[in-house]
Coordinates of C-alpha atoms in Angstrom, one line a residue:
X898 CA 106.6 111.7 98.0
X899 CA 103.3 111.4 96.1
X900 CA 102.3 113.3 93.1
X901 CA 100.7 116.4 94.6
X902 CA 98.8 119.6 94.1
X903 CA 99.1 122.8 96.2
X904 CA 95.8 124.6 96.7
X905 CA 96.2 128.3 97.5
X906 CA 93.4 129.6 99.7
X907 CA 92.4 133.2 99.0
X908 CA 89.7 133.1 101.7
X909 CA 87.1 130.9 100.1
X910 CA 84.4 129.2 102.1
X911 CA 84.8 126.3 99.7
X912 CA 88.6 125.8 99.9
X913 CA 88.3 122.5 101.8
X914 CA 85.8 121.3 99.2
X915 CA 88.4 121.8 96.4
X916 CA 90.9 119.7 98.4
X917 CA 88.3 117.0 98.9
X918 CA 87.6 116.8 95.1
X919 CA 91.3 116.5 94.3
X920 CA 91.7 113.7 96.9
X921 CA 88.6 112.0 95.4
X922 CA 90.5 112.0 92.1
X923 CA 93.2 110.0 94.1
X924 CA 95.8 112.8 94.0
X925 CA 97.4 114.2 97.2
X926 CA 96.9 117.9 97.9
X927 CA 97.4 120.3 100.7
X928 CA 95.8 123.7 101.4
X929 CA 98.0 126.7 102.0
X930 CA 97.2 130.4 102.7
X931 CA 97.8 132.4 99.5
X932 CA 100.7 134.2 101.2
X933 CA 102.4 131.1 102.7
X934 CA 106.2 131.0 102.4
X935 CA 107.6 129.6 99.1
X936 CA 109.5 126.9 100.9
X937 CA 106.4 125.7 102.7
X938 CA 104.3 125.5 99.6
X939 CA 107.0 123.8 97.5
X940 CA 107.8 121.4 100.3
X941 CA 105.2 119.0 98.9
X942 CA 106.8 119.2 95.5
X943 CA 103.5 120.2 93.7
X944 CA 102.9 119.3 90.1
X945 CA 100.2 121.9 89.7
X946 CA 98.5 124.8 91.5
X947 CA 94.8 125.5 92.1
X948 CA 93.8 129.0 93.2
X949 CA 90.6 129.2 95.3
X950 CA 87.9 131.8 95.4
X951 CA 87.8 134.6 97.9
X952 CA 85.8 137.6 99.0
X953 CA 88.1 140.4 97.7
X954 CA 88.4 142.3 94.4
X955 CA 91.6 141.6 92.6
X956 CA 92.0 145.2 91.5
X957 CA 91.8 146.7 95.0
X958 CA 95.0 148.0 96.7
X959 CA 96.2 145.3 99.2
X960 CA 94.1 142.5 97.6
X961 CA 95.6 139.0 97.9
X962 CA 97.8 138.2 94.9
X963 CA 99.6 135.3 93.2
X964 CA 103.1 135.1 94.4
X965 CA 105.8 135.4 91.6
X966 CA 107.4 132.0 92.2
X967 CA 104.1 130.3 91.3
X968 CA 103.9 132.0 87.9
X969 CA 107.6 131.4 87.3
X970 CA 107.3 127.7 88.2
X971 CA 106.0 126.7 84.7
X972 CA 103.4 124.4 86.4
X973 CA 99.8 124.2 85.3
X974 CA 97.4 126.5 87.2
X975 CA 93.6 126.4 87.6
X976 CA 92.0 129.6 89.0
X977 CA 88.5 129.3 90.5
X978 CA 86.4 132.5 90.8
X979 CA 88.7 135.0 92.6
X980 CA 91.6 132.7 91.6
X981 CA 90.7 133.3 88.0
X982 CA 90.4 137.1 88.5
X983 CA 93.8 137.2 90.4
X984 CA 95.3 135.3 87.5
X985 CA 93.8 137.7 85.0
X986 CA 95.0 140.7 87.0
X987 CA 98.5 139.3 87.4
X988 CA 98.9 138.5 83.6
X989 CA 97.7 141.8 82.2
X990 CA 94.0 141.3 81.7
X991 CA 91.2 143.4 83.2
X992 CA 88.8 142.8 86.1
X993 CA 86.0 145.2 86.8
X994 CA 82.9 145.4 89.1
X995 CA 79.9 143.8 87.5
X996 CA 76.6 145.7 87.2
X997 CA 74.8 142.4 88.0
X998 CA 76.2 140.3 90.8
X999 CA 76.0 136.6 89.9
X1000 CA 75.1 134.5 92.9
X1001 CA 73.5 131.0 92.8
X1002 CA 72.6 128.8 89.9
X1003 CA 73.6 129.7 86.3
X1004 CA 73.9 128.0 83.0
X1005 CA 77.3 127.9 81.4
X1006 CA 77.7 127.3 77.7
X1007 CA 81.0 126.0 76.4
X1008 CA 82.1 127.9 73.3
X1009 CA 84.6 125.4 71.7
X1010 CA 86.0 122.0 72.2
X1011 CA 88.0 122.1 75.4
X1012 CA 89.6 119.6 77.7
X1013 CA 87.7 120.7 80.8
X1014 CA 84.0 121.3 80.2
X1015 CA 82.8 119.0 77.4
X1016 CA 80.5 120.4 74.7
X1017 CA 77.0 120.8 76.3
X1018 CA 75.6 123.6 78.4
X1019 CA 75.4 122.7 82.1
X1020 CA 74.3 124.2 85.4
X1021 CA 76.9 125.7 87.7
X1022 CA 77.1 127.6 91.0
X1023 CA 78.3 131.3 90.7
X1024 CA 79.3 133.5 93.6
X1025 CA 81.0 136.8 92.4
X1026 CA 80.5 140.5 92.1
X1027 CA 83.3 141.2 89.7
X1028 CA 83.8 140.0 86.1
X1029 CA 86.5 139.8 83.5
X1030 CA 86.3 142.6 80.8
X1031 CA 89.5 141.8 79.0
X1032 CA 91.4 138.5 78.8
X1033 CA 95.2 138.5 79.4
X1034 CA 97.4 138.1 76.4
X1035 CA 97.6 134.5 75.2
X1036 CA 94.2 133.5 76.7
X1037 CA 90.9 132.6 75.0
X1038 CA 87.4 132.3 76.3
X1039 CA 85.9 128.8 76.1
X1040 CA 82.6 129.3 77.9
X1041 CA 80.0 132.0 78.5
X1042 CA 77.2 132.6 81.0
X1043 CA 74.2 134.9 80.9
X1044 CA 76.2 137.6 82.7
X1045 CA 79.7 137.0 81.3
X1046 CA 81.3 136.3 77.9
X1047 CA 84.3 135.0 79.9
X1048 CA 82.9 132.3 82.2
X1049 CA 86.0 130.2 81.5
X1050 CA 89.3 131.0 80.0
X1051 CA 92.4 129.1 78.9
X1052 CA 96.0 129.6 77.8
X1053 CA 96.7 126.0 76.7
X1054 CA 100.3 126.7 75.8
X1055 CA 101.1 127.5 79.5
X1056 CA 98.4 125.1 80.8
X1057 CA 96.7 128.0 82.6
X1058 CA 92.9 127.7 83.1
X1059 CA 90.3 129.9 84.8
X1060 CA 86.7 129.2 85.8
X1061 CA 84.3 132.0 87.0
X1062 CA 82.1 129.4 88.7
X1063 CA 82.7 126.9 91.5
X1064 CA 83.3 123.3 90.2
X1065 CA 83.9 122.0 93.7
X1066 CA 80.4 122.5 95.1
X1067 CA 77.6 119.9 94.5
X1068 CA 75.4 122.5 92.8
X1069 CA 77.7 122.5 89.8
X1070 CA 76.7 119.6 87.6
X1071 CA 79.8 117.4 86.8
X1072 CA 82.0 119.7 88.9
X1073 CA 84.1 116.8 90.3
X1074 CA 84.8 115.6 86.8
X1075 CA 86.0 119.1 85.8
X1076 CA 88.5 119.0 88.6
X1077 CA 89.6 115.4 87.8
X1078 CA 90.2 116.5 84.1
X1079 CA 92.4 119.3 85.2
X1080 CA 94.4 117.1 87.6
X1081 CA 94.7 114.0 85.3
X1082 CA 94.5 115.3 81.7
X1083 CA 95.9 118.9 81.9
X1084 CA 98.4 118.5 84.8
X1085 CA 99.1 114.8 83.8
X1086 CA 99.1 113.7 87.4
X1087 CA 98.6 109.9 87.9
X1088 CA 96.2 108.8 90.7
X1089 CA 98.3 107.2 93.4
X1090 CA 96.7 108.5 96.6
X1091 CA 94.9 105.3 97.7
X1092 CA 94.1 103.7 101.0
X1093 CA 97.0 101.3 100.6
X1094 CA 99.5 104.0 99.7
X1095 CA 98.3 106.1 102.7
X1096 CA 98.8 103.1 105.0
X1097 CA 102.3 102.4 103.6
X1098 CA 103.4 106.0 104.0
X1099 CA 101.9 106.3 107.5
X1100 CA 103.6 103.2 108.6
X1101 CA 107.0 104.4 107.4
X1102 CA 106.5 107.9 109.0
X1103 CA 105.3 106.4 112.4
X1104 CA 108.4 104.1 112.6
X1105 CA 110.7 106.9 111.8
X1106 CA 109.1 109.1 114.5
X1107 CA 108.8 106.7 117.5
X1108 CA 111.7 104.3 116.9
X1109 CA 111.6 101.6 119.7
X1110 CA 109.7 103.7 122.2
X1111 CA 106.4 102.7 123.9
X1112 CA 103.3 104.5 122.6
X1113 CA 100.0 105.0 124.3
X1114 CA 96.6 105.4 122.6
X1115 CA 93.2 106.3 124.2
X1116 CA 90.5 104.5 122.2
X1117 CA 86.8 105.3 122.5
X1118 CA 85.4 103.3 119.7
X1119 CA 85.1 106.5 117.6
X1120 CA 86.4 106.1 114.0
X1121 CA 89.2 108.6 114.3
X1122 CA 90.8 107.2 117.5
X1123 CA 90.2 103.6 116.3
X1124 CA 91.9 104.1 112.9
X1125 CA 94.7 106.1 114.3
X1126 CA 95.4 103.3 116.9
X1127 CA 95.1 100.6 114.2
X1128 CA 97.6 102.4 111.9
X1129 CA 100.1 102.8 114.7
X1130 CA 99.7 99.2 115.7
X1131 CA 100.4 98.1 112.1
X1132 CA 103.6 100.2 112.2
X1133 CA 105.0 99.2 115.6
X1134 CA 103.1 96.2 116.9
X1135 CA 103.4 95.5 120.6
X1136 CA 105.1 98.8 121.3
X1137 CA 101.6 100.2 121.4
X1138 CA 99.3 100.0 124.4
X1139 CA 95.7 101.1 124.0
X1140 CA 93.6 102.2 126.9
X1141 CA 89.8 101.9 126.7
X1142 CA 87.8 103.4 129.5
X1143 CA 84.3 101.9 129.7
X1144 CA 82.4 104.7 131.3
X1145 CA 79.0 103.0 131.4
X1146 CA 77.9 105.9 129.1
X1147 CA 78.4 104.2 125.8
X1148 CA 75.7 102.9 123.4
X1149 CA 74.5 99.4 123.4
X1150 CA 77.2 96.7 123.0
X1151 CA 79.9 99.4 122.2
X1152 CA 82.2 98.4 125.0
X1153 CA 82.3 94.8 123.9
X1154 CA 82.8 95.8 120.2
X1155 CA 85.8 97.9 121.0
X1156 CA 87.4 95.1 123.1
X1157 CA 86.7 92.6 120.3
X1158 CA 88.0 94.8 117.5
X1159 CA 91.3 95.7 119.2
X1160 CA 92.1 92.6 121.2
X1161 CA 90.8 89.8 119.0
X1162 CA 90.7 91.2 115.5
X1163 CA 93.8 93.4 115.5
X1164 CA 95.8 91.8 118.3
X1165 CA 96.4 95.1 120.1
X1166 CA 97.4 95.1 123.7
X1167 CA 94.3 96.7 125.2
X1168 CA 93.8 97.8 128.8
X1169 CA 90.1 97.9 129.4
X1170 CA 89.0 99.8 132.5
X1171 CA 85.5 99.1 133.8
X1172 CA 84.6 102.4 135.4
X1173 CA 80.8 102.7 135.2
X1174 CA 80.4 102.7 139.0
X1175 CA 82.9 105.5 139.4
X1176 CA 81.2 107.6 136.7
X1177 CA 77.7 107.2 138.0
X1178 CA 78.8 107.9 141.5
X1179 CA 80.5 111.2 140.4
X1180 CA 77.5 112.2 138.3
X1181 CA 74.9 111.6 141.1
X1182 CA 72.7 114.6 141.7
X1183 CA 74.2 116.7 138.8
X1184 CA 71.8 118.0 136.2
X1185 CA 73.6 121.0 134.6
X1186 CA 75.0 120.1 131.2
X1187 CA 78.4 121.8 131.5
X1188 CA 78.9 120.4 135.0
X1189 CA 78.2 116.9 133.6
X1190 CA 80.8 117.4 130.9
X1191 CA 83.3 118.6 133.4
X1192 CA 82.8 115.6 135.7
X1193 CA 83.2 113.1 132.8
X1194 CA 86.4 114.9 131.5
X1195 CA 87.9 115.1 135.0
X1196 CA 87.2 111.4 135.8
X1197 CA 88.8 110.3 132.5
X1198 CA 91.9 112.3 133.3
X1199 CA 92.4 110.6 136.6
X1200 CA 91.8 107.1 135.2
X1201 CA 94.1 107.8 132.2
X1202 CA 96.8 109.2 134.4
X1203 CA 96.7 106.0 136.6
X1204 CA 96.9 103.7 133.6
X1205 CA 99.8 105.7 132.0
X1206 CA 101.8 105.4 135.2
X1207 CA 101.1 101.7 135.4
X1208 CA 102.3 101.3 131.8
X1209 CA 105.5 103.2 132.6
X1210 CA 104.7 106.7 131.3
X1211 CA 105.2 106.2 127.5
X1212 CA 106.8 109.0 125.6
X1213 CA 104.3 109.1 122.8
X1214 CA 100.5 109.6 122.6
X1215 CA 98.4 108.7 119.6
X1216 CA 95.9 111.4 118.7
X1217 CA 93.2 111.1 116.1
X1218 CA 93.5 114.7 114.7
X1219 CA 92.2 114.8 111.1
X1220 CA 92.8 117.4 108.3
X1221 CA 89.8 119.6 108.9
X1222 CA 91.0 120.1 112.5
X1223 CA 94.3 121.2 111.2
X1224 CA 92.9 123.5 108.5
X1225 CA 90.4 125.2 110.8
X1226 CA 92.9 125.9 113.6
X1227 CA 96.1 127.8 113.4
X1228 CA 98.1 124.6 113.2
X1229 CA 101.7 124.5 114.5
X1230 CA 104.6 124.0 112.1
X1231 CA 104.0 120.5 110.7
X1232 CA 107.7 119.8 110.7
X1233 CA 108.0 119.9 114.5
X1234 CA 106.9 117.2 116.9
X1235 CA 104.4 118.9 119.2
X1236 CA 104.6 118.7 123.0
X1237 CA 101.2 118.6 124.6
X1238 CA 99.7 119.3 128.0
X1239 CA 96.1 118.7 127.1
X1240 CA 94.3 116.4 124.7
X1241 CA 91.1 117.7 123.3
X1242 CA 89.7 114.3 122.5
X1243 CA 89.8 113.0 126.0
X1244 CA 88.9 116.0 128.1
X1245 CA 92.3 117.4 128.9
X1246 CA 95.2 115.4 130.4
X1247 CA 97.0 116.4 133.6
X1248 CA 99.4 119.3 133.2
X1249 CA 102.4 117.3 134.5
X1250 CA 102.0 114.7 131.8
X1251 CA 104.0 115.5 128.7
X1252 CA 103.8 113.5 125.5
X1253 CA 105.0 113.8 122.0
X1254 CA 102.0 113.4 119.6
X1255 CA 101.7 110.8 117.0
X1256 CA 99.0 112.0 114.5
X1257 CA 98.8 109.5 111.6
X1258 CA 95.5 111.0 110.3
X1259 CA 96.7 114.6 110.4
X1260 CA 96.3 115.1 106.6
X1261 CA 93.2 112.9 106.0
X1262 CA 89.6 113.9 105.5
X1263 CA 86.9 111.8 107.3
X1264 CA 86.0 109.8 104.2
X1265 CA 89.7 108.9 103.7
X1266 CA 90.0 107.9 107.4
X1267 CA 87.0 105.5 106.9
X1268 CA 88.6 104.0 103.7
X1269 CA 91.9 103.4 105.6
X1270 CA 89.9 101.9 108.5
X1271 CA 88.3 99.4 106.1
X1272 CA 91.6 98.6 104.4
X1273 CA 93.1 97.9 107.9
X1274 CA 90.4 95.4 108.6
X1275 CA 88.4 97.3 111.3
X1276 CA 84.8 96.2 111.6
X1277 CA 82.3 98.1 109.4
X1278 CA 80.2 99.0 112.5
X1279 CA 83.2 100.9 113.9
X1280 CA 84.3 102.5 110.7
X1281 CA 80.9 103.8 109.9
X1282 CA 79.9 104.6 113.4
X1283 CA 77.5 107.5 114.0
X1284 CA 79.1 110.6 115.5
X1285 CA 79.0 110.3 119.3
X1286 CA 79.8 113.1 121.8
X1287 CA 82.9 112.7 124.0
X1288 CA 80.9 112.8 127.3
X1289 CA 78.8 109.9 125.9
X1290 CA 75.1 109.5 126.9
X1291 CA 75.4 112.2 129.6
X1292 CA 74.5 114.8 127.1
X1293 CA 71.6 112.8 125.7
X1294 CA 70.2 111.9 129.1
X1295 CA 68.8 115.2 130.2
X1296 CA 68.6 115.7 134.0
X1297 CA 70.4 113.4 136.4
X1298 CA 72.3 110.5 134.9
X1299 CA 71.6 107.3 136.8
X1300 CA 72.4 103.7 135.8
X1301 CA 68.7 103.1 135.3
X1302 CA 68.1 106.2 133.1
X1303 CA 71.3 105.5 131.1
X1304 CA 70.1 101.9 130.4
X1305 CA 66.7 103.2 129.4
X1306 CA 68.2 105.6 126.9
X1307 CA 70.6 102.9 125.6
X1308 CA 67.8 100.5 124.9
X1309 CA 65.6 103.2 123.2
X1310 CA 68.5 104.4 121.1
X1311 CA 69.3 100.8 119.9
X1312 CA 65.7 100.4 118.7
X1313 CA 65.9 103.6 116.7
X1314 CA 69.2 102.6 115.0
X1315 CA 68.0 99.1 114.3
X1316 CA 64.8 100.3 112.6
X1317 CA 66.5 103.0 110.6
X1318 CA 69.1 100.5 109.4
X1319 CA 66.4 98.0 108.5
X1320 CA 64.6 100.7 106.5
X1321 CA 67.9 101.7 104.7
X1322 CA 67.7 105.2 106.2
X1323 CA 70.9 105.4 108.1
X1324 CA 74.0 107.1 106.8
X1325 CA 74.9 109.8 104.3
X1326 CA 72.6 109.9 101.3
X1327 CA 70.3 107.4 102.9
X1328 CA 67.7 109.7 104.5
X1329 CA 69.6 110.6 107.7
X1330 CA 73.1 111.7 108.4
X1331 CA 72.9 111.2 112.2
X1332 CA 70.1 109.9 114.4
X1333 CA 69.8 109.2 118.1
X1334 CA 67.4 109.2 121.1
X1335 CA 67.3 111.8 123.9
X1336 CA 65.8 110.9 127.3
X1337 CA 63.8 113.8 128.8
X1338 CA 63.4 114.5 132.5
X1339 CA 59.7 114.9 131.8
X1340 CA 57.0 112.5 133.0
X1341 CA 53.5 112.2 131.4
X1342 CA 50.4 110.2 131.9
X1343 CA 49.8 107.2 129.7
X1344 CA 47.7 104.0 129.6
X1345 CA 49.1 100.6 129.1
X1346 CA 46.9 97.5 129.5
X1347 CA 44.2 99.3 131.4
X1348 CA 46.8 100.6 133.8
X1349 CA 47.6 104.3 134.2
X1350 CA 51.3 105.0 133.8
X1351 CA 53.3 108.1 134.7
X1352 CA 56.7 107.7 133.0
X1353 CA 59.4 109.5 131.1
X1354 CA 59.3 110.8 127.5
X1355 CA 62.0 110.5 124.9
X1356 CA 62.7 112.5 121.8
X1357 CA 64.0 111.2 118.4
X1358 CA 66.6 113.5 116.8
X1359 CA 67.5 112.7 113.2
X1360 CA 69.2 115.2 110.8
X1361 CA 70.4 115.5 107.3
X1362 CA 73.7 117.4 106.8
X1363 CA 76.8 117.5 104.6
X1364 CA 79.1 119.2 107.1
X1365 CA 77.4 119.1 110.5
X1366 CA 77.8 122.9 110.7
X1367 CA 74.2 123.3 109.5
X1368 CA 71.6 120.6 109.5
X1369 CA 67.9 120.1 108.6
X1370 CA 65.6 117.6 110.4
X1371 CA 65.2 114.4 108.5
X1372 CA 61.8 113.5 106.9
X1373 CA 61.6 110.0 108.2
X1374 CA 58.6 108.2 106.8
X1375 CA 55.6 108.0 109.2
X1376 CA 55.4 104.3 109.2
X1377 CA 59.0 104.0 110.3
X1378 CA 58.5 106.5 113.1
X1379 CA 55.4 104.6 114.1
X1380 CA 57.3 101.4 114.4
X1381 CA 60.1 103.0 116.4
X1382 CA 57.6 104.6 118.8
X1383 CA 55.6 101.4 119.2
X1384 CA 58.7 99.3 120.0
X1385 CA 60.2 101.9 122.4
X1386 CA 57.0 102.2 124.4
X1387 CA 56.4 98.4 124.5
X1388 CA 60.0 97.2 125.0
X1389 CA 61.7 99.9 127.2
X1390 CA 60.5 100.0 130.8
X1391 CA 60.0 103.6 132.0
X1392 CA 59.2 105.3 128.7
X1393 CA 55.5 105.9 127.7
X1394 CA 55.8 108.7 125.2
X1395 CA 58.0 109.4 122.1
X1396 CA 58.2 112.8 120.4
X1397 CA 60.1 113.9 117.2
X1398 CA 62.4 116.9 117.1
X1399 CA 61.7 118.9 113.9
X1400 CA 64.1 121.8 114.6
X1401 CA 66.9 122.7 112.1
X1402 CA 70.5 123.8 113.0
X1403 CA 70.5 126.7 113.4
X1404 CA 68.6 127.7 115.6
X1405 CA 69.0 124.5 117.5
X1406 CA 72.2 122.4 117.8
X1407 CA 72.2 118.7 116.8
X1408 CA 72.8 117.5 120.4
X1409 CA 70.3 118.7 123.0
X1410 CA 73.0 119.5 125.7

């Protein structure tokens, strides 16, 4: 078992961010509801607790509180925002409504030498309507803000610390370092959560779960399914059979990349099913987005069912569930092997197919999944692959999806990605978080070489986002857009007009369908 921290969630919108910051400090942690049973929280053998923010007031009847066993554990505690107020309330201090609600940027000024904040004033992110008016016995204030003399508090003897601001968000300058100091210097936890340790632990867990049984994995080329399959293969070798269905709706060269990565680089037994004709036949004449999704999902079910029977109906199925999926849904008891009848990643498997799930990424964030993928030797193009919808190009090819239109879209999309990559604009922090081309069922008049054309238009969609829940359109330099437009119109037959989508999410979604 790793050194670990238990994060208690009091309803904060930033709880997952706290977990990410602790993991970035190379320490394992898990999120638990504030009222989770003692045995569940202590099952990870935590060396410290972090209490999240939340929307309540600690002094209200029925407000979330810190369970007794946490305070009796003798372990270090860091309370953030509501977590600090709940700590204050529980230990005999006083929390009252504030006349001035602090929300947004504020300056915090450290009052004394302390192990968390350093000595200089710095900018933080505040989000609270209550404030401390009296510290609990044994505590001292070690920072103030314009609205509070108790912006941070400490009881060094018990290793209890509280912060009125949110160190986990990017708006707080040096916030990640504050969390690292609590983890490493106050809690004394050594950083042992690394890609290699994750791989070693996963391999042991997978072997214990599946024994000598056959295991089936559906791989799409997406990072989650690819890393999950690669981890399982490292654990059990040729007990794993991977099924890759080439729908004809992938991006340029993706089918070949998946086959190359799994068969030749990793040595995985891969069943590659060429099904483009079946898909285009099933999609003929369909233009309604939800109907297209349904057709793609149904077709995958039938192909997957056929391959599973041919392999001998394996008992286990690999699924690329990652930690945010677990946190955001009411996850079943993690100690039980789940029986499933549907599989959200592949459009729903037939009801008469029963598998036990193997979920090697269940407690990993996306950046950790990528780090593990690189450590396993997966190609960089696969590990850093742009998000891609399950139904593939069907939802970016508006109107009827035909082989000709899909190829047209594939070529235009490849040009966009190539030019953004060459300009250093692809990927997080590089100008765009996600970018792709949408083919529109709209024709317009154009002129090419003295000839009148009447061809389709395509739209470029490029966004900047941290979480993909909200997104802003990316300000791609005009010269890059001009080059992309020129190349598409000149190199892709059937497109004579390129437009740029400048709508944020909300009100628009990132995908068009």
